[in-house]
XYZ file of C-alpha atoms in Angstrom:
707
model
C 123.862 159.844 88.305
C 126.637 160.069 85.822
C 128.607 157.417 87.893
C 125.929 154.807 87.321
C 127.221 153.977 83.720
C 130.795 153.244 84.879
C 129.246 150.988 87.443
C 127.574 148.996 84.714
C 130.801 149.053 82.764
C 132.586 147.766 85.868
C 130.026 144.911 86.271
C 130.476 144.040 82.598
C 134.255 143.856 83.084
C 133.726 141.547 86.102
C 131.511 139.077 84.230
C 133.762 139.066 81.261
C 136.499 137.808 83.236
C 134.523 134.597 83.693
C 132.952 134.657 80.264
C 129.394 134.462 81.525
C 126.371 136.285 80.447
C 124.028 135.018 83.211
C 123.335 138.663 84.315
C 121.319 140.856 81.821
C 123.001 144.254 82.320
C 121.450 147.465 81.128
C 122.695 148.307 77.590
C 121.646 149.924 74.391
C 120.864 147.498 71.439
C 121.224 149.020 67.963
C 118.765 147.220 65.394
C 118.062 148.126 61.820
C 118.224 146.806 58.304
C 121.293 146.403 56.136
C 122.592 149.886 54.921
C 120.161 151.767 57.161
C 123.083 153.774 58.751
C 123.694 151.782 61.913
C 127.378 151.748 61.572
C 127.536 155.581 60.861
C 125.348 156.261 63.968
C 127.893 154.231 66.170
C 130.956 155.846 64.700
C 129.371 159.264 65.216
C 128.949 158.495 68.756
C 132.512 157.228 69.046
C 133.999 160.032 66.911
C 136.229 157.622 65.061
C 136.176 155.100 62.144
C 136.392 151.798 63.954
C 133.745 149.580 62.121
C 134.239 147.373 59.172
C 132.851 148.818 55.784
C 131.622 147.223 52.538
C 128.623 145.906 50.603
C 126.184 143.435 51.897
C 126.221 142.314 55.512
C 129.289 143.494 57.185
C 128.491 143.181 60.866
C 128.211 139.388 61.359
C 128.952 139.192 65.050
C 127.541 141.243 67.861
C 129.753 143.876 68.897
C 129.456 145.023 72.626
C 131.026 148.600 72.574
C 131.622 150.327 75.807
C 132.455 154.006 75.665
C 134.301 155.373 78.635
C 134.610 158.937 79.209
C 138.022 159.996 80.670
C 139.380 163.315 82.025
C 141.197 164.975 79.193
C 143.924 166.020 81.614
C 144.556 162.452 82.528
C 146.566 160.746 79.733
C 147.583 157.652 81.838
C 145.408 154.752 82.763
C 144.602 153.791 86.346
C 146.302 150.672 87.793
C 143.373 148.449 86.693
C 143.391 149.481 83.126
C 147.028 150.472 82.210
C 149.260 147.778 83.213
C 150.175 145.461 80.201
C 153.270 143.610 79.127
C 154.467 143.676 75.670
C 157.806 142.551 74.245
C 159.075 142.226 77.780
C 158.455 146.034 78.477
C 155.893 147.042 81.240
C 153.674 150.014 79.713
C 152.228 152.080 82.397
C 151.185 154.818 80.022
C 149.850 155.215 76.396
C 150.720 157.490 73.528
C 147.613 159.572 72.657
C 144.421 160.614 74.328
C 142.106 157.904 72.952
C 142.626 154.036 72.908
C 140.836 150.870 72.603
C 140.892 147.535 74.257
C 139.580 144.037 73.356
C 138.501 141.414 75.584
C 139.887 138.620 73.559
C 143.339 140.204 73.259
C 143.517 140.563 77.051
C 145.764 143.686 78.048
C 146.711 144.809 74.508
C 146.285 148.514 74.079
C 145.129 149.887 70.533
C 145.943 153.566 70.001
C 145.478 153.131 66.144
C 141.772 153.002 65.417
C 142.496 151.459 61.916
C 144.117 148.602 63.623
C 140.927 148.277 65.861
C 138.844 148.064 62.550
C 141.334 145.448 61.287
C 141.042 143.388 64.527
C 137.294 143.504 64.304
C 137.446 142.062 60.699
C 139.918 139.395 61.658
C 138.124 138.323 64.660
C 134.835 138.167 62.796
C 136.332 135.900 60.114
C 138.021 133.728 62.830
C 134.608 132.763 64.333
C 132.075 133.383 61.565
C 134.283 132.305 58.619
C 134.487 134.359 55.228
C 131.231 133.121 53.662
C 128.929 135.859 54.980
C 127.702 133.781 57.781
C 126.884 135.026 61.175
C 127.621 134.069 64.786
C 126.023 134.936 68.288
C 129.516 134.985 69.936
C 130.058 138.662 70.865
C 133.152 140.820 70.360
C 133.768 143.017 73.423
C 135.498 146.359 72.749
C 136.104 149.226 75.154
C 136.886 152.787 73.936
C 138.437 155.319 76.296
C 138.144 158.882 75.017
C 137.639 162.465 76.418
C 135.216 162.959 73.548
C 132.645 160.305 74.326
C 129.912 159.939 76.777
C 129.552 156.888 78.970
C 127.477 154.334 77.089
C 127.220 150.703 76.559
C 126.005 149.732 72.970
C 125.448 146.461 71.017
C 125.811 146.571 67.417
C 124.071 143.724 65.668
C 123.892 142.299 62.124
C 121.597 144.226 59.808
C 118.072 142.649 59.131
C 118.106 140.961 55.611
C 115.415 139.118 53.751
C 117.318 137.310 50.806
C 120.442 135.132 51.283
C 123.429 136.463 49.184
C 126.404 134.435 48.148
C 127.282 131.640 50.425
C 124.828 132.724 53.245
C 122.609 129.958 54.577
C 119.125 129.849 53.167
C 117.696 130.640 56.792
C 119.953 133.690 57.315
C 116.779 135.932 57.932
C 115.718 133.649 60.786
C 119.190 133.473 62.231
C 119.453 137.209 62.327
C 116.122 137.639 63.844
C 116.835 135.081 66.566
C 120.065 136.887 67.345
C 118.343 140.281 67.531
C 115.591 138.980 69.758
C 118.155 137.413 72.079
C 119.519 140.814 72.973
C 116.328 143.116 72.767
C 114.239 140.588 74.804
C 116.516 141.660 77.690
C 114.102 143.797 79.855
C 117.144 145.831 80.980
C 118.065 146.828 77.568
C 117.191 149.937 75.553
C 116.246 149.475 71.861
C 117.830 151.988 69.420
C 115.680 151.423 66.198
C 117.510 152.701 63.259
C 115.569 153.712 59.972
C 116.715 155.640 56.885
C 114.729 158.809 56.195
C 114.429 157.950 52.493
C 112.288 154.921 53.201
C 108.722 154.627 54.379
C 108.563 154.849 58.219
C 105.469 152.610 58.253
C 107.428 149.703 56.753
C 110.409 149.995 59.078
C 111.511 146.504 60.001
C 113.427 147.968 63.067
C 110.366 149.433 64.645
C 108.574 146.248 63.805
C 110.923 143.962 65.781
C 111.274 146.568 68.518
C 107.482 146.522 69.062
C 107.362 142.689 69.129
C 109.985 142.753 72.125
C 108.795 145.917 73.659
C 105.078 145.839 73.460
C 104.404 148.976 75.390
C 107.159 150.983 73.814
C 108.938 152.229 77.008
C 112.215 150.818 75.992
C 112.431 151.904 72.348
C 114.068 155.066 70.833
C 113.945 155.720 67.152
C 116.731 157.245 65.087
C 116.124 158.524 61.530
C 119.303 158.607 59.457
C 120.190 159.970 55.983
C 118.043 163.199 56.380
C 120.024 164.813 53.567
C 119.115 161.986 51.168
C 115.321 162.680 51.091
C 113.700 163.350 47.555
C 113.627 166.988 46.739
C 110.619 168.842 47.842
C 110.023 166.354 50.817
C 111.135 166.623 54.434
C 110.983 164.470 57.629
C 109.178 167.032 59.707
C 106.091 164.922 60.428
C 108.296 161.882 61.095
C 110.467 163.723 63.585
C 107.572 165.250 65.353
C 106.027 161.754 65.843
C 102.888 162.463 63.715
C 103.407 159.346 61.506
C 104.524 156.727 64.107
C 104.802 158.029 67.735
C 107.549 156.623 69.722
C 107.483 157.006 73.544
C 111.211 157.815 73.988
C 111.247 160.001 70.992
C 112.550 160.223 67.413
C 115.925 161.833 66.648
C 117.178 162.667 63.204
C 120.817 162.504 62.217
C 122.970 163.051 59.059
C 125.348 160.316 58.104
C 128.659 160.534 56.301
C 128.282 159.596 52.679
C 130.331 156.820 51.012
C 132.241 159.515 49.227
C 133.008 161.155 52.636
C 134.266 157.751 53.977
C 136.418 157.209 51.008
C 137.877 160.565 51.247
C 138.551 160.056 54.985
C 136.332 162.780 56.172
C 136.664 163.148 59.939
C 133.690 162.440 62.123
C 134.077 165.932 63.854
C 133.887 167.594 60.473
C 130.799 165.520 59.539
C 129.120 166.663 62.979
C 129.805 170.203 62.091
C 128.188 169.915 58.689
C 125.249 167.885 60.329
C 124.548 170.789 62.595
C 124.677 173.287 59.706
C 122.338 171.295 57.648
C 119.823 170.888 60.643
C 119.954 174.655 61.254
C 119.098 175.237 57.507
C 116.565 172.526 56.878
C 114.884 172.002 60.222
C 115.739 175.347 62.330
C 112.780 174.612 64.766
C 114.034 171.075 65.504
C 117.810 171.502 65.227
C 118.464 171.567 69.022
C 116.633 168.218 69.445
C 118.326 166.341 66.669
C 121.748 165.403 65.573
C 124.420 163.217 66.721
C 125.425 165.418 69.883
C 121.817 165.404 71.051
C 121.617 161.577 70.432
C 124.545 161.035 72.518
C 123.361 163.034 75.413
C 119.846 161.489 75.196
C 121.212 158.003 75.191
C 123.363 158.706 78.178
C 120.479 160.098 80.096
C 118.125 157.253 79.135
C 120.713 154.806 80.176
C 121.477 156.261 83.475
C 117.808 156.457 84.286
C 117.253 152.781 83.208
C 120.299 151.745 85.232
C 118.814 153.442 88.174
C 115.553 151.562 87.780
C 117.248 148.298 87.206
C 119.808 148.163 90.082
C 117.626 146.976 92.844
C 116.369 143.959 90.773
C 119.992 143.534 89.571
C 121.273 143.447 93.068
C 118.657 140.787 94.001
C 119.538 138.671 91.025
C 123.212 138.901 91.775
C 122.576 137.851 95.407
C 120.465 134.806 94.375
C 122.977 133.607 91.805
C 125.723 134.106 94.441
C 123.869 131.755 96.904
C 123.363 129.090 94.193
C 127.096 129.166 93.247
C 128.136 128.969 96.888
C 125.879 125.847 97.167
C 127.146 124.453 94.101
C 130.884 125.015 95.107
C 130.107 123.287 98.419
C 128.767 120.252 96.719
C 132.098 119.978 94.711
C 133.882 120.008 98.016
C 137.476 121.135 98.805
C 140.585 119.233 97.605
C 141.162 116.159 99.721
C 143.918 116.442 102.347
C 143.319 113.526 104.653
C 142.220 110.668 102.216
C 141.781 108.066 104.968
C 139.380 110.332 106.975
C 137.540 111.373 103.709
C 136.948 107.811 102.679
C 135.544 106.668 106.069
C 133.426 109.895 106.119
C 131.865 109.188 102.812
C 131.326 105.453 103.426
C 129.560 106.347 106.875
C 127.453 108.950 105.245
C 126.251 106.764 102.421
C 125.494 103.848 104.824
C 123.579 106.230 107.115
C 121.619 107.742 104.253
C 120.844 104.375 102.916
C 119.322 103.334 106.260
C 117.405 106.689 106.669
C 115.876 106.208 103.306
C 114.695 102.752 104.345
C 113.316 104.213 107.681
C 111.705 107.192 106.032
C 113.942 109.733 107.731
C 116.164 110.688 104.757
C 116.939 114.450 104.291
C 115.805 114.281 100.582
C 112.206 112.976 100.373
C 111.111 111.863 96.993
C 107.747 113.605 95.983
C 107.329 112.105 92.413
C 107.051 108.457 93.623
C 107.207 106.054 96.450
C 110.749 105.270 97.482
C 112.701 103.283 100.025
C 110.802 102.088 103.051
C 107.444 103.388 101.840
C 107.726 101.324 98.581
C 108.599 98.197 100.522
C 105.550 98.815 102.689
C 103.469 99.171 99.607
C 105.026 95.938 98.094
C 104.073 94.029 101.347
C 100.609 95.303 101.865
C 99.293 96.302 98.424
C 101.098 94.386 95.721
C 101.598 91.102 97.669
C 98.522 91.235 99.620
C 96.268 91.878 96.637
C 98.204 89.073 94.594
C 97.437 86.565 97.406
C 93.839 87.705 97.818
C 93.395 87.238 93.979
C 94.469 83.533 94.193
C 91.322 81.330 93.958
C 91.178 78.633 96.643
C 89.774 76.318 94.096
C 91.642 77.558 91.063
C 92.698 74.949 88.648
C 90.677 72.288 90.477
C 87.618 70.684 88.893
C 84.842 68.550 90.364
C 86.237 65.695 88.297
C 89.705 66.182 89.887
C 88.096 66.055 93.288
C 86.174 62.922 92.564
C 89.227 61.302 91.055
C 91.156 62.061 94.061
C 88.481 60.568 96.320
C 88.430 57.314 94.240
C 92.316 57.099 94.093
C 92.468 57.398 97.752
C 89.912 54.490 98.482
C 91.832 51.853 96.708
C 90.058 48.768 95.343
C 87.393 48.850 97.902
C 84.344 51.224 97.912
C 84.601 53.488 100.849
C 81.945 54.288 103.600
C 83.637 57.628 104.258
C 85.227 60.458 102.327
C 89.106 59.496 102.524
C 91.202 61.886 104.577
C 94.086 61.423 102.113
C 92.211 62.988 99.320
C 91.651 66.096 101.155
C 95.415 66.423 102.108
C 96.413 65.728 98.563
C 94.139 68.237 97.104
C 94.776 70.999 99.721
C 98.595 70.627 99.510
C 98.292 71.301 95.630
C 96.415 74.454 96.272
C 98.673 75.712 99.038
C 101.724 75.198 96.766
C 100.356 77.968 94.507
C 101.163 80.445 97.139
C 104.855 80.033 96.686
C 105.349 81.805 93.457
C 103.707 85.215 94.619
C 105.663 84.870 97.869
C 109.020 84.563 95.908
C 107.993 87.466 93.646
C 107.404 89.529 96.704
C 111.135 88.919 97.725
C 112.305 89.991 94.210
C 110.384 93.219 94.295
C 111.822 94.145 97.719
C 115.366 93.263 96.414
C 114.775 95.394 93.183
C 113.707 98.355 95.512
C 116.756 98.072 97.712
C 118.827 98.183 94.643
C 117.033 101.343 93.571
C 117.825 102.960 96.977
C 121.528 103.004 95.992
C 120.912 105.217 93.075
C 118.606 107.357 95.001
C 121.197 107.982 97.720
C 123.841 108.746 95.016
C 121.871 111.186 93.217
C 120.102 113.116 95.935
C 121.745 112.572 99.205
C 125.505 112.113 98.852
C 126.611 114.245 96.076
C 130.010 114.202 97.208
C 130.345 110.695 95.640
C 130.017 112.391 92.139
C 133.420 113.771 92.826
C 134.928 110.272 93.060
C 133.381 107.966 90.211
C 135.524 104.978 91.197
C 134.447 105.138 94.888
C 130.757 105.533 93.727
C 131.136 102.464 91.419
C 132.918 100.547 94.304
C 130.155 101.365 96.843
C 127.408 100.134 94.324
C 129.386 97.151 93.662
C 129.676 96.249 97.491
C 125.916 96.920 98.217
C 124.849 95.091 95.229
C 126.970 92.063 96.239
C 125.622 92.197 99.623
C 122.008 92.311 98.315
C 122.766 89.466 95.828
C 124.221 87.186 98.821
C 121.028 87.801 100.980
C 118.584 87.036 98.042
C 118.991 83.169 98.011
C 118.874 83.151 101.843
C 115.653 84.967 101.798
C 114.216 83.020 99.036
C 115.200 79.779 100.847
C 113.263 80.964 104.143
C 110.154 81.996 102.044
C 110.361 78.517 100.408
C 110.524 76.849 103.791
C 107.471 78.874 104.935
C 105.388 77.343 102.297
C 107.100 73.918 102.801
C 106.057 74.106 106.580
C 102.527 74.610 105.545
C 102.759 71.660 103.413
C 104.462 69.457 105.957
C 101.664 69.096 108.240
C 97.988 69.737 107.416
C 96.607 70.717 110.903
C 92.934 69.814 110.845
C 92.712 70.776 114.573
C 93.462 74.355 113.900
C 90.787 76.277 115.630
C 89.626 78.223 112.730
C 89.392 74.969 110.670
C 87.429 73.161 113.428
C 85.026 75.997 113.603
C 84.542 75.859 109.786
C 83.941 72.126 109.892
C 81.473 72.406 112.567
C 79.433 75.039 110.699
C 79.647 72.835 107.712
C 78.369 69.742 109.433
C 75.492 71.629 110.736
C 74.544 72.703 107.207
C 74.845 69.087 105.832
C 72.717 67.895 108.661
C 69.963 70.490 108.005
C 70.139 69.516 104.293
C 69.644 65.793 105.394
C 66.454 66.764 107.457
C 65.139 68.646 104.515
C 65.541 65.699 102.268
C 63.800 63.559 104.756
C 60.846 65.792 104.845
C 60.639 65.501 100.978
C 60.553 61.808 100.905
C 57.466 60.062 99.360
C 54.882 58.539 101.769
C 55.735 55.083 100.453
C 59.170 55.097 102.159
C 58.886 54.011 105.785
C 59.934 56.899 108.153
C 61.632 54.541 110.647
C 63.849 53.260 107.862
C 64.744 56.625 106.857
C 65.177 57.700 110.558
C 67.368 54.590 111.053
C 69.609 55.651 108.151
C 69.742 59.155 109.770
C 70.602 57.965 113.116
C 73.176 55.643 111.669
C 74.677 58.648 109.762
C 74.551 60.635 112.940
C 76.389 58.054 114.955
C 79.065 57.767 112.411
C 79.499 61.575 112.384
C 79.789 61.460 116.188
C 82.292 58.785 116.064
C 84.265 60.725 113.431
C 84.188 64.166 115.324
C 86.977 62.952 117.543
C 89.056 62.159 114.414
C 88.789 64.600 111.643
C 86.550 67.456 112.929
C 83.347 66.391 111.564
C 84.277 66.687 107.884
C 83.868 63.033 106.610
C 80.599 61.947 105.523
C 79.132 58.606 105.123
C 78.118 56.953 101.842
C 74.385 56.736 101.312
C 73.004 53.308 100.836
C 69.995 52.221 98.983
C 68.638 53.760 95.862
C 71.091 56.416 95.319
C 74.069 54.087 95.615
C 72.376 51.439 93.419
C 71.516 54.203 90.820
C 75.070 55.381 90.961
C 76.504 51.976 90.363
C 74.105 51.374 87.490
C 75.212 54.514 85.999
C 78.721 53.719 86.366
C 78.218 50.202 84.940
C 76.494 51.335 81.650
C 78.649 51.149 78.655
C 77.983 51.662 74.937
C 80.226 48.562 74.183
C 79.000 44.882 73.909
C 78.786 43.030 77.313
C 80.905 40.110 76.019
C 83.819 39.925 73.546
C 83.443 38.264 70.087
C 84.975 34.962 69.863
C 88.515 35.076 68.787
C 89.176 38.646 69.740
C 91.117 39.692 73.023
C 89.631 42.525 75.047
C 91.824 45.132 76.986
C 89.751 46.433 79.618
C 92.047 49.497 80.013
C 91.038 50.476 76.596
C 87.372 51.164 77.632
C 87.088 54.976 77.679
C 86.256 56.539 80.984
C 83.511 59.271 80.612
C 85.135 62.665 81.164
C 81.911 64.371 82.137
C 78.670 62.974 83.534
C 76.103 63.583 85.962
C 77.174 62.807 89.452
C 75.227 60.909 91.831
C 73.776 62.608 94.932
C 76.570 60.948 97.032
C 79.350 61.879 94.892
C 78.116 65.415 94.560
C 77.905 65.550 98.351
C 81.417 64.307 98.797
C 82.932 66.686 96.256
C 81.166 69.623 97.966
C 82.518 68.673 101.390
C 85.972 68.340 99.980
C 85.926 71.671 98.213
C 84.566 73.412 101.257
C 87.201 72.043 103.437
C 89.863 72.934 100.866
C 88.591 76.576 100.792
C 88.434 76.772 104.565
C 91.956 75.524 105.113
C 93.458 77.473 102.167
C 92.156 80.648 103.607
C 93.920 79.933 106.947
C 97.154 79.017 105.213
C 97.036 82.143 103.043
C 96.493 84.486 106.097
C 99.502 82.774 107.590
C 101.658 83.341 104.525
C 100.513 86.914 104.026
C 101.766 87.662 107.637
C 104.918 85.574 107.706
C 106.559 86.369 104.203
C 106.862 90.057 104.904
C 108.391 89.332 108.298
C 110.923 86.891 106.822
C 111.865 89.471 104.125
C 112.384 92.102 106.671
C 114.509 89.966 108.914
C 116.706 87.982 106.290
C 117.068 90.839 103.823
C 115.915 94.338 104.729
C 117.162 94.506 108.350
C 120.301 92.309 107.689
C 121.482 94.719 105.024
C 120.779 97.730 107.245
C 122.832 96.195 110.061
C 125.757 94.978 108.078
C 125.975 97.564 105.408
C 128.534 100.053 107.068
C 130.665 97.179 108.333
C 130.615 95.503 104.816
C 131.661 98.776 103.117
C 134.317 99.425 105.577
C 135.700 95.872 105.271
C 135.829 95.958 101.596
C 136.902 99.404 100.771
C 138.655 101.005 103.780
C 142.150 99.780 102.788
C 145.274 101.722 102.485
C 146.137 100.193 98.910
C 142.781 101.604 97.540
C 142.964 105.115 98.970
C 144.537 106.797 95.950
C 142.432 104.944 93.395
C 139.118 105.370 95.106
C 139.568 109.047 95.874
C 140.583 110.003 92.269
C 138.330 112.914 91.124
C 136.581 112.841 87.857
C 138.503 114.595 85.037
C 136.056 117.581 84.878
C 135.567 118.077 88.592
C 138.524 120.259 89.253
C 137.558 122.437 86.273
C 134.004 122.679 87.377
C 135.150 123.649 90.963
C 137.513 126.340 89.554
C 134.702 127.740 87.167
C 132.290 127.799 90.121
C 134.819 129.622 92.358
C 135.619 132.182 89.732
C 131.809 132.858 88.994
C 131.188 133.119 92.930
C 134.080 135.481 93.082
C 132.704 137.565 90.173
C 129.238 137.669 91.792
C 130.664 138.741 95.183
C 132.538 141.422 93.533
C 129.567 142.582 91.574
C 127.489 142.621 94.758
C 130.160 144.695 96.458
C 130.152 147.320 93.589
C 126.334 147.703 93.708
C 126.406 147.941 97.550
C 129.029 150.906 97.331
C 126.954 152.600 94.909
C 123.918 152.229 97.398
C 125.883 153.605 100.173
C 126.254 156.830 98.140
C 122.459 157.085 98.045
C 122.248 157.027 94.187
C 118.832 155.320 94.249
């Protein structure tokens, strides 16, 4: 069991070499208010004066103090601890039986403990300044002595309430945050220091300890200054746990007074006086209080705590080792064969780019659609819904249709609905499909541009080592996509132009629609005949119907039964009369010229039955043919985009990258690592080495069946 604390010290040394605190090692954290006697307790455990003294806040940086017990007969350090160079001379031993060593001074050995105290003051001011401010950057000090027990302690700034001098206004918050940073470590033991001449119920140290250690299993209380209590009072109830119980116990100690410190009273003499005081004042509790009992208790608690923490500690170290191994692998090894490395990176990027499009990439995005899946979504959801939202008759009014019919007939009234008017209007509507089709190409192009970044971030992390190569690859792929964009747009434009070039009224789907429409018109004609007044001769009406029917048959071979015939008789006459009505005088006044083009044309009016019928026929035919073309466009545009853009880039990407980048003159420039990559690789390698060494240390302890 006694060997467990040196194991933790060794682990602490391992991680100190890399300057990392990623592993929370078991340690004893000393907390208390200013002037509560924290420093005196620590010095009593060390047996030497090593800590700065003064008024106000003195401890302004965390001090991680490792006490290492050595054999009194061994006056020389082991090979790991003792070799240091000073003034060109190699020291393999030291003068004296006790010495200290700071992490920040490397291998320098301190045998004068007054010099250790001065170094702590100097190092504190170097980081924290001389304005009583604090810092969370710790000072690491290791003390080797035959008079100490193996312990790892952390001395923290004393809790304060009011800023003094040049201290920042939030000094209380800063100190609390610093304390909680250490006592929140579940592997730590909290040593809560409270002066005996204060009310235990108002102890700030116990308060913060309970906040971090709610069940109290990690807290040990120390009551200092037992000799300074008011006359007629004692700390019996406090030490017995009757005032505030503490699970790990309450231990009372007697500190050296300021006069003792000024007179250079030795710690050993102070411990003897403490023992005499306890025997006199608390005889029944003397063997369970005092500095020596505190040291043994802390040693025992720390050993048991380490034993309980080691399994979890080992797991944590193994997990971190695996993570740093993976990180180191991502940084790669230094490049030896630049030509092979460049070709390998280009090939890997091209393959990953294609796999992302095909949906077989190693790293699958889970937050959003990416690559081929997003292209599919663009084709069938975005583009498809956009086309379906286009109204076949959008932007086309009845007056527009009627005007087109009239313009197509020329100066002569027509007996049939002109074919030219249908073609003119349907081309106008089909042209509206071009804009969403070109937008589809743009969206696919944007997604293929996004795939470049996806491959750089998730799939080919080696490119992060070579920023110039990464930028060059991005430029080549972007240029390739940029070159294919106008080609693809031209093809999509041609697809729409093809539909506009020839209006195929013989299309099977269009012929079926026309036949169904003709049947509906014929049925409507019969219904109108049945509704004729009895004064109209049926034979005349029938003759008109048969004539219309013959005309329809005649036209079936030409335009698929979609042209109608103008009605004669009353509807036509009524329509003509309606068109001829005008609010202006029928003849000009004498002496005034009349411009017939100035006569306003009514913008809206009630259509005649024939006009309404002709417009309905044209609108139905436009809608029918538009739906056919829209179906064709919805099918052909994605195919064109895949062929001219997506598949072409997939097929030509690697050859384009090799042709543009695989050149001897570019090797050195493209494979230049980023400035911090070498440093990060070194740091990761050092951390991995430290973790592997720590794992080996714990494995050796496990082999001895210590837990």
